[in-house]
GROMACS .gro file of C-alpha atoms in nm:
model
  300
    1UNK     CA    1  -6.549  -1.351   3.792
    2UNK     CA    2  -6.324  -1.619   3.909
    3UNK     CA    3  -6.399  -1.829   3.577
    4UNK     CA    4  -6.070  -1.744   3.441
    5UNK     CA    5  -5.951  -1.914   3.105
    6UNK     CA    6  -5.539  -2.022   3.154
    7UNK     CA    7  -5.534  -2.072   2.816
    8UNK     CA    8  -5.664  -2.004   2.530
    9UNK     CA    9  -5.713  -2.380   2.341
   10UNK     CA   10  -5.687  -2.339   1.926
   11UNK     CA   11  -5.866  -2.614   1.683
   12UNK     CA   12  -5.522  -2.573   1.435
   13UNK     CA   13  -5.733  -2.766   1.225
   14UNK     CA   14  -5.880  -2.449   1.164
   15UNK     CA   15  -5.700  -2.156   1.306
   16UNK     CA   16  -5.885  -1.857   1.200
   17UNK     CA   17  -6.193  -2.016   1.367
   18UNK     CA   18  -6.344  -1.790   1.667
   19UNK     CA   19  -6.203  -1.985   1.967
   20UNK     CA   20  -6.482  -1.880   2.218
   21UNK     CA   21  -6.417  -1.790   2.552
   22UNK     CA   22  -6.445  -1.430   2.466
   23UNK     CA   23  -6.636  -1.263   2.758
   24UNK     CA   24  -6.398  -1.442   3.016
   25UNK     CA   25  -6.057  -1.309   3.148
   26UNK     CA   26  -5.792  -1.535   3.076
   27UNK     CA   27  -5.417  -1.518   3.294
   28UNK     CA   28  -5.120  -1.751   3.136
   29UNK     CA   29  -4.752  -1.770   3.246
   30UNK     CA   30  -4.535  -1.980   2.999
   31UNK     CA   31  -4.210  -1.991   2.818
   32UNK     CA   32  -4.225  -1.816   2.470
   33UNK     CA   33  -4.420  -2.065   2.224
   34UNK     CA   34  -4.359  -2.085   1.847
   35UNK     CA   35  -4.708  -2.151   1.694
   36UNK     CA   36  -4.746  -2.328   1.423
   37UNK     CA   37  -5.043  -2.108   1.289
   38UNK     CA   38  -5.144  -1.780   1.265
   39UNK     CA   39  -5.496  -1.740   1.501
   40UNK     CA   40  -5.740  -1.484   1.669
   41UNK     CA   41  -5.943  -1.481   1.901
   42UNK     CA   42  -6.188  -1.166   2.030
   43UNK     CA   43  -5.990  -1.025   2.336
   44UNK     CA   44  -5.745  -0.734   2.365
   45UNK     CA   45  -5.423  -0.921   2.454
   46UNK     CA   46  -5.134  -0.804   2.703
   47UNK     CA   47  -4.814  -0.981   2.660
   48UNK     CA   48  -4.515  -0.907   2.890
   49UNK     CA   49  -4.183  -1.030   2.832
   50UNK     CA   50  -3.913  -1.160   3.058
   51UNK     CA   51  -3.573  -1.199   2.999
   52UNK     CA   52  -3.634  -1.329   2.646
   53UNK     CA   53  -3.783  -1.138   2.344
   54UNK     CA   54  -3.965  -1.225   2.071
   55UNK     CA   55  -4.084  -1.202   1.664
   56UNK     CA   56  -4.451  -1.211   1.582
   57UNK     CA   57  -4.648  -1.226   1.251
   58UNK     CA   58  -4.923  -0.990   1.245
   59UNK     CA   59  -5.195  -0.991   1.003
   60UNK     CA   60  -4.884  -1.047   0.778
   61UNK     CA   61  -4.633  -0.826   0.945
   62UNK     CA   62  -4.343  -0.915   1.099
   63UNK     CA   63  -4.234  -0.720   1.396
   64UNK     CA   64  -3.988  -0.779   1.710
   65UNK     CA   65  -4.043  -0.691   2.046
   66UNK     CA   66  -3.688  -0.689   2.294
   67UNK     CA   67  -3.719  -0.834   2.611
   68UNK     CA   68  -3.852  -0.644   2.915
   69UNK     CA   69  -4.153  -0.485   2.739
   70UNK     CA   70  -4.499  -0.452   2.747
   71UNK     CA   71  -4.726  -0.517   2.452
   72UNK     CA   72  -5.103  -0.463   2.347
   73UNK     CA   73  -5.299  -0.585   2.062
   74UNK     CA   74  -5.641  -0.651   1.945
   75UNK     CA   75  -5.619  -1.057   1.860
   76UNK     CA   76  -5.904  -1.041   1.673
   77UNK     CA   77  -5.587  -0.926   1.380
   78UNK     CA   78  -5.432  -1.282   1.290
   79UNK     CA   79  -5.118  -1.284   1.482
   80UNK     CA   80  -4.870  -1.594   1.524
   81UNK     CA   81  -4.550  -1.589   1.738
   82UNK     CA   82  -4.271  -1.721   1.515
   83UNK     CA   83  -3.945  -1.674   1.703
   84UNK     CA   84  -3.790  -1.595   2.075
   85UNK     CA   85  -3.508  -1.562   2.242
   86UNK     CA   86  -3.399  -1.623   2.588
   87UNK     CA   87  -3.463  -1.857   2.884
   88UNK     CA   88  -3.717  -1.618   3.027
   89UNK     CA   89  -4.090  -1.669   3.062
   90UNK     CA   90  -4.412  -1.419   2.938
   91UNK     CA   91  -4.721  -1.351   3.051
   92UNK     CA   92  -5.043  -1.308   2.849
   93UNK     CA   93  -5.305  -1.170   3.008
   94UNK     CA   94  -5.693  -1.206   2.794
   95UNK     CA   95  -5.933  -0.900   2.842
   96UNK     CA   96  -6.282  -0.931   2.710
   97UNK     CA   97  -6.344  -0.632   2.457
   98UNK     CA   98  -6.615  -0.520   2.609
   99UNK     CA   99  -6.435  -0.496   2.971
  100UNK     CA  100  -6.151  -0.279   2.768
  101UNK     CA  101  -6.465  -0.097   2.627
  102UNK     CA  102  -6.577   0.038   3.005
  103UNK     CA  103  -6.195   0.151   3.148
  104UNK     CA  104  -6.262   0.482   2.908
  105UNK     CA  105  -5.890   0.492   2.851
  106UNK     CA  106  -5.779   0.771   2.572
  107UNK     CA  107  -5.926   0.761   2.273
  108UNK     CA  108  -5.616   0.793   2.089
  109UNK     CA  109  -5.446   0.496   2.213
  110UNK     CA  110  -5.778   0.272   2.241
  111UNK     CA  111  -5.845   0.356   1.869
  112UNK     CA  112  -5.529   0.245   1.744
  113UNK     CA  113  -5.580  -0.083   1.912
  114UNK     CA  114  -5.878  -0.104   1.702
  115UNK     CA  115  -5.773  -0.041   1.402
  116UNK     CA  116  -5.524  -0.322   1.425
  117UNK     CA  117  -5.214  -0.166   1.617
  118UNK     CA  118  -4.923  -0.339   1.823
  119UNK     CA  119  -4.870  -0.092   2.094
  120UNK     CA  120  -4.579  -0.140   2.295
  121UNK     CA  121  -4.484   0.005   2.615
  122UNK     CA  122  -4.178   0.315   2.510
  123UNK     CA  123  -3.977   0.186   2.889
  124UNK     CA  124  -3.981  -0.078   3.076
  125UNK     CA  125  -4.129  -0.075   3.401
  126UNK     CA  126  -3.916  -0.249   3.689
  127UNK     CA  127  -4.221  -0.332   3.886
  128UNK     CA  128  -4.388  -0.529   3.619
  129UNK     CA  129  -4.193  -0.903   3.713
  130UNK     CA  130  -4.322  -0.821   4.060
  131UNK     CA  131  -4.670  -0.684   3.915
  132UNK     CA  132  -4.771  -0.991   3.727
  133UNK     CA  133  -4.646  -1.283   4.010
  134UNK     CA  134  -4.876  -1.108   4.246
  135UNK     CA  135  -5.153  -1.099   3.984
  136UNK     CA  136  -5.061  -1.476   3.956
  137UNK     CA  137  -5.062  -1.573   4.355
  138UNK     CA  138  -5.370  -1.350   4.345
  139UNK     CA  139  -5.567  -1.548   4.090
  140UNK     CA  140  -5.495  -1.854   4.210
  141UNK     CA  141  -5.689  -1.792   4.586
  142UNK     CA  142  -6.016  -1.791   4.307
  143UNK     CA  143  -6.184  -1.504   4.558
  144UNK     CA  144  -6.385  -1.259   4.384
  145UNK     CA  145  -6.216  -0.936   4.573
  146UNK     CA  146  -5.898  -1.024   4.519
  147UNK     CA  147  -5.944  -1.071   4.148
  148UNK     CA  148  -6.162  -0.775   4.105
  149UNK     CA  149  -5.880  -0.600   4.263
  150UNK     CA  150  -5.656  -0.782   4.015
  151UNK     CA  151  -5.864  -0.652   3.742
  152UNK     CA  152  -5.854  -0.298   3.867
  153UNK     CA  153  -5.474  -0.314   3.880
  154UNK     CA  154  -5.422  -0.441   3.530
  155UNK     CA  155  -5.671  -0.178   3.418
  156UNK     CA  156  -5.422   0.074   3.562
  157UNK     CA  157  -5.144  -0.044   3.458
  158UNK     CA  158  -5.237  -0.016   3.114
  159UNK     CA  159  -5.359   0.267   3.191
  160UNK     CA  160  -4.979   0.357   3.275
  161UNK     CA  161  -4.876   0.279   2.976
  162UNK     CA  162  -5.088   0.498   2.778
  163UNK     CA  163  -5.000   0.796   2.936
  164UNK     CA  164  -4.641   0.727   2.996
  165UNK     CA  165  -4.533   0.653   2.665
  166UNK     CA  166  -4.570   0.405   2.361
  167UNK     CA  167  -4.494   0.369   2.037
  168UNK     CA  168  -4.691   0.140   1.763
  169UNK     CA  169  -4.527  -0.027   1.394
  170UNK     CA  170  -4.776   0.140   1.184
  171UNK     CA  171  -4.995  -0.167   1.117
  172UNK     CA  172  -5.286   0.028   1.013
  173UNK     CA  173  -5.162   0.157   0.734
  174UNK     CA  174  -5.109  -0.150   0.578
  175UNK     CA  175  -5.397  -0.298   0.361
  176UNK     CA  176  -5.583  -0.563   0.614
  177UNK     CA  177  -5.843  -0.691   0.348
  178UNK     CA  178  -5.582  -0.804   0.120
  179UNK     CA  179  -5.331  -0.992   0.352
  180UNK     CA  180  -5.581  -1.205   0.570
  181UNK     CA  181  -5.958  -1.124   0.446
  182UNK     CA  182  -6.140  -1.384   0.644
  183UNK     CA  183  -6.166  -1.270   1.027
  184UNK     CA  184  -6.061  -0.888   0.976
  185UNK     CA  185  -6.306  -0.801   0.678
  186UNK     CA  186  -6.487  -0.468   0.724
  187UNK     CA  187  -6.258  -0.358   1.037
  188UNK     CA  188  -6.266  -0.006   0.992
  189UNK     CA  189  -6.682  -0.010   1.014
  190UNK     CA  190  -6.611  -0.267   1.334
  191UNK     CA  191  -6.386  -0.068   1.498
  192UNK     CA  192  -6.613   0.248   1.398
  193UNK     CA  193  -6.913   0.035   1.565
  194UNK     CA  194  -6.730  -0.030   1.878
  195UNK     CA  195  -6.618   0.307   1.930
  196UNK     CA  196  -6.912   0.471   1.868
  197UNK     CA  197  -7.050   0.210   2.136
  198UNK     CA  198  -6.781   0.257   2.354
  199UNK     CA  199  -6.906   0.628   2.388
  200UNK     CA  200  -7.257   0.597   2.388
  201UNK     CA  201  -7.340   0.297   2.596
  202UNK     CA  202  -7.432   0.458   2.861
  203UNK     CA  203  -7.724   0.638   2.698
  204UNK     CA  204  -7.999   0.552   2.501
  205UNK     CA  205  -7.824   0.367   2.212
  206UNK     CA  206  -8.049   0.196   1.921
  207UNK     CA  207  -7.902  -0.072   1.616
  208UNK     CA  208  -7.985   0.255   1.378
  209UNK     CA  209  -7.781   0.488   1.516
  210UNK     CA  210  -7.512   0.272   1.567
  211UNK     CA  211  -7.493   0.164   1.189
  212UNK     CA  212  -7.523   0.545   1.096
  213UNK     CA  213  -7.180   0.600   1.252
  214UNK     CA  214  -7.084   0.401   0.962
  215UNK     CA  215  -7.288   0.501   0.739
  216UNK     CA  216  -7.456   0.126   0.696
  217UNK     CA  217  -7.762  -0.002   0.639
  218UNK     CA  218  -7.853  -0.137   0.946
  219UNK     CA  219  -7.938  -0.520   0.842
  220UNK     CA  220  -7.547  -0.479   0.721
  221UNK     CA  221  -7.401  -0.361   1.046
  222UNK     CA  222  -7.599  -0.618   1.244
  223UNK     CA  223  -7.418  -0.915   1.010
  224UNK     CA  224  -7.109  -0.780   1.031
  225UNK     CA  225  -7.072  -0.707   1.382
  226UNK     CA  226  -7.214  -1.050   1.414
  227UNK     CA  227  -6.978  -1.223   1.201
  228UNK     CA  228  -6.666  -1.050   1.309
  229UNK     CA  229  -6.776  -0.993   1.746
  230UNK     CA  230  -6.976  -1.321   1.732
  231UNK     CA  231  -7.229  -1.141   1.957
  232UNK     CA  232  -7.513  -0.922   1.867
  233UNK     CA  233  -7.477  -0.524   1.877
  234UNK     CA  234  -7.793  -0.577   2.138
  235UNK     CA  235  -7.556  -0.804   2.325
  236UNK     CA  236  -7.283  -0.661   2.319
  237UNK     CA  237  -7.386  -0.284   2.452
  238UNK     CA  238  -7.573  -0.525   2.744
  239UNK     CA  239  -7.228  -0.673   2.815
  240UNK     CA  240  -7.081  -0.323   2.827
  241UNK     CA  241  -7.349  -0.188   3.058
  242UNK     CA  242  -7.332  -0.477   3.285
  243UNK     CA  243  -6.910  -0.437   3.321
  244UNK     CA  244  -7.009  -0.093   3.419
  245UNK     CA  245  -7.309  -0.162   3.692
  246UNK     CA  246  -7.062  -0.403   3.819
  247UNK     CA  247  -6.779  -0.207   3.904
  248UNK     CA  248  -7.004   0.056   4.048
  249UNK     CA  249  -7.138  -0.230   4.274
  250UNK     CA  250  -6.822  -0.352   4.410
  251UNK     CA  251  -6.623   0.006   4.406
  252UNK     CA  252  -6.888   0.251   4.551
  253UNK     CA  253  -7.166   0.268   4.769
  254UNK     CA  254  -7.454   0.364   4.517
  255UNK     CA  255  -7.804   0.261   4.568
  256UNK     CA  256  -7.953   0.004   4.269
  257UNK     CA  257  -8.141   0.259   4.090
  258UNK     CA  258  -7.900   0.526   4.089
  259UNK     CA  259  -7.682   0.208   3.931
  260UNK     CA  260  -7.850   0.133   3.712
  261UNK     CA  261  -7.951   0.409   3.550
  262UNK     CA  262  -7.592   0.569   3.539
  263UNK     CA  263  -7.492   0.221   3.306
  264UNK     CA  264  -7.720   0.282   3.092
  265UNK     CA  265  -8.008  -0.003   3.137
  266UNK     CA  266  -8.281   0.258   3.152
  267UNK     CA  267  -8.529   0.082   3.422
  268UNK     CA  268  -8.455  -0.070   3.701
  269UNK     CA  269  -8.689  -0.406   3.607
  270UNK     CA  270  -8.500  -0.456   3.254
  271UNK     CA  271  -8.155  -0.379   3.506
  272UNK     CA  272  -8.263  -0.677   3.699
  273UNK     CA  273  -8.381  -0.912   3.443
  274UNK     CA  274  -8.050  -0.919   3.224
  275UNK     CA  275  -7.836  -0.903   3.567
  276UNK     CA  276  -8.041  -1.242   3.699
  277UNK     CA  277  -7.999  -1.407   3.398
  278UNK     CA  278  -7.668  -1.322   3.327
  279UNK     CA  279  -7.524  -1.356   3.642
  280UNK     CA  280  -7.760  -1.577   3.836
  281UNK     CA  281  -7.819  -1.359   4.144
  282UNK     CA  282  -7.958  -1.009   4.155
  283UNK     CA  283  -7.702  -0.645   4.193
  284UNK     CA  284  -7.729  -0.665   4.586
  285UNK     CA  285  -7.666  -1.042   4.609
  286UNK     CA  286  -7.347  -0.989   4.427
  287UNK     CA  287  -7.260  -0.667   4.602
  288UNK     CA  288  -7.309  -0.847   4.975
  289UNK     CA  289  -7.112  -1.159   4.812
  290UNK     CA  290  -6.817  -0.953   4.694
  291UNK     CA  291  -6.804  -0.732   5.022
  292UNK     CA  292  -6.814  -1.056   5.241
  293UNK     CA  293  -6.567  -1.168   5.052
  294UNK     CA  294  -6.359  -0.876   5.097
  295UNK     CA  295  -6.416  -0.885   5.419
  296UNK     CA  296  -6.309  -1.191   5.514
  297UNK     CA  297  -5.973  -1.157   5.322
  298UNK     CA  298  -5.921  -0.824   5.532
  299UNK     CA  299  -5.988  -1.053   5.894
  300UNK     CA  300  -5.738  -1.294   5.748
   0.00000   0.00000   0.00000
């Protein structure tokens, strides 16, 4: 968890190249940045703005967001900031998809994100400046409770936001095959995929049914959601389970079993074969790492 990206690093040579990096968090304060390209990446992106606002390109749209507010996006849409204003500084903040995929926020507002929505925050909130510089002093320590913690705090905060009010620049409506077809082709059966997911991962979930959500054949929805997630559906619903058995871990007192069963893994055996090789250590080695760890913060 503390393998944080600060940055996300384009080849401009080729900006609508997957960039990697896409199961890690990522945490980067900077002044506003024209870029010279429009990019994506596979993360749902928070920006915050400080004293300074800014104009971005999405998938072909131009929008402005004033200074003070909170923004969401899915950056898998080609996006490019291509004016700002102000002295100020912003924060972007990278979540992997399949992290968003486990906080079970509305489905309203995570469905909009996938089908290629700005969503910005209706009010500013005065405790964000304050919010984020403690996420930063946070991050830097590099100790696995305080940046779970950090996680869990971002996870509310945009959780916040989608209950206190936002409002979105009608995106969706817009064509997306026609005004950037490379990285965004067959979006609407992705984001159908991923919700569908989203909902079922917890259960027993096969390729089939997932591509019947759709309404593909299944050799179809396995290419696509290759091409555009640049992980397998297999994968990804692994990745998805494992965020889940990982909060319940660090946040409650469950036994293994009871774990892993409740994200979704079925057995207990295939629960600790895809946890030891994904992770390197087995449920309870992480659980007494993180708790020591939190521990020790608490005595200091």
């Amino acid at each position: 968890m503390q393998d944080w990206i600060e940055k996300i690093v384009f080849d401009h040579t080729s900006p609508l190249t997957a960039q990697g990096n896409e199961c890690k968090f990522g945490f980067h304060v900077h002044p506003p940045e024209v870029m010279p390209h429009s990019h994506w990446h596979g993360h749902i992106e928070i920006n915050f703005l400080f004293d300074c606002s800014a104009e971005y390109l999405i998938n072909g749209r131009k929008i402005r967001v004033p200074e003070g507010k909170m923004i969401l996006f899915w950056a898998s849409i080609p996006h490019q900031m291509t004016a700002s204003q102000g002295d100020g500084h912003m924060v972007n903040i990278y979540i992997p998809l399949q992290s968003f995929q486990t906080w079970k926020l509305p489905s309203d507002f995570s469905s909009l994100l996938l089908q290629g929505e700005v969503l910005v925050a209706s009010h500013p909130n005065k405790a964000d400046l304050a919010l984020t510089q403690q996420w930063q002093y946070d991050l830097q320590k590099k100790q696995d409770a305080l940046t779970a913690q950090v996680v869990s705090e971002i996870r509310s905060r945009v959780r916040r936001m989608s209950v206190e009010g936002y409002h979105h620049f009608g995106l969706f409506n817009l064509d997306l095959h026609v005004v950037q077809k490379s990285p965004v082709s067959g979006l609407s059966h992705i984001e159908t995929m991923l919700r569908y997911i989203a909902q079922q991962y917890d259960q027993k979930i096969t390729i089939a049914k997932v591509a019947a959500a759709t309404g593909l054949h299944p050799n179809y929805a396995m290419k696509l959601f290759q091409r555009v997630m640049k992980v397998s559906i297999k994968q990804y619903i692994n990745q998805l389970r494992l965020q889940h058995a990982q909060a319940l871990l660090v946040d409650t007192e469950q036994g293994v079993l009871n774990i892993a069963i409740e994200a979704g893994f079925g057995s207990i055996s295939r629960f600790y074969d895809i946890f030891q090789r994904e992770l390197n250590m087995t449920p309870q080695e992480f659980r007494n790492k993180t708790l020591k760890i939190r521990t020790d913060s608490y005595h200091h």
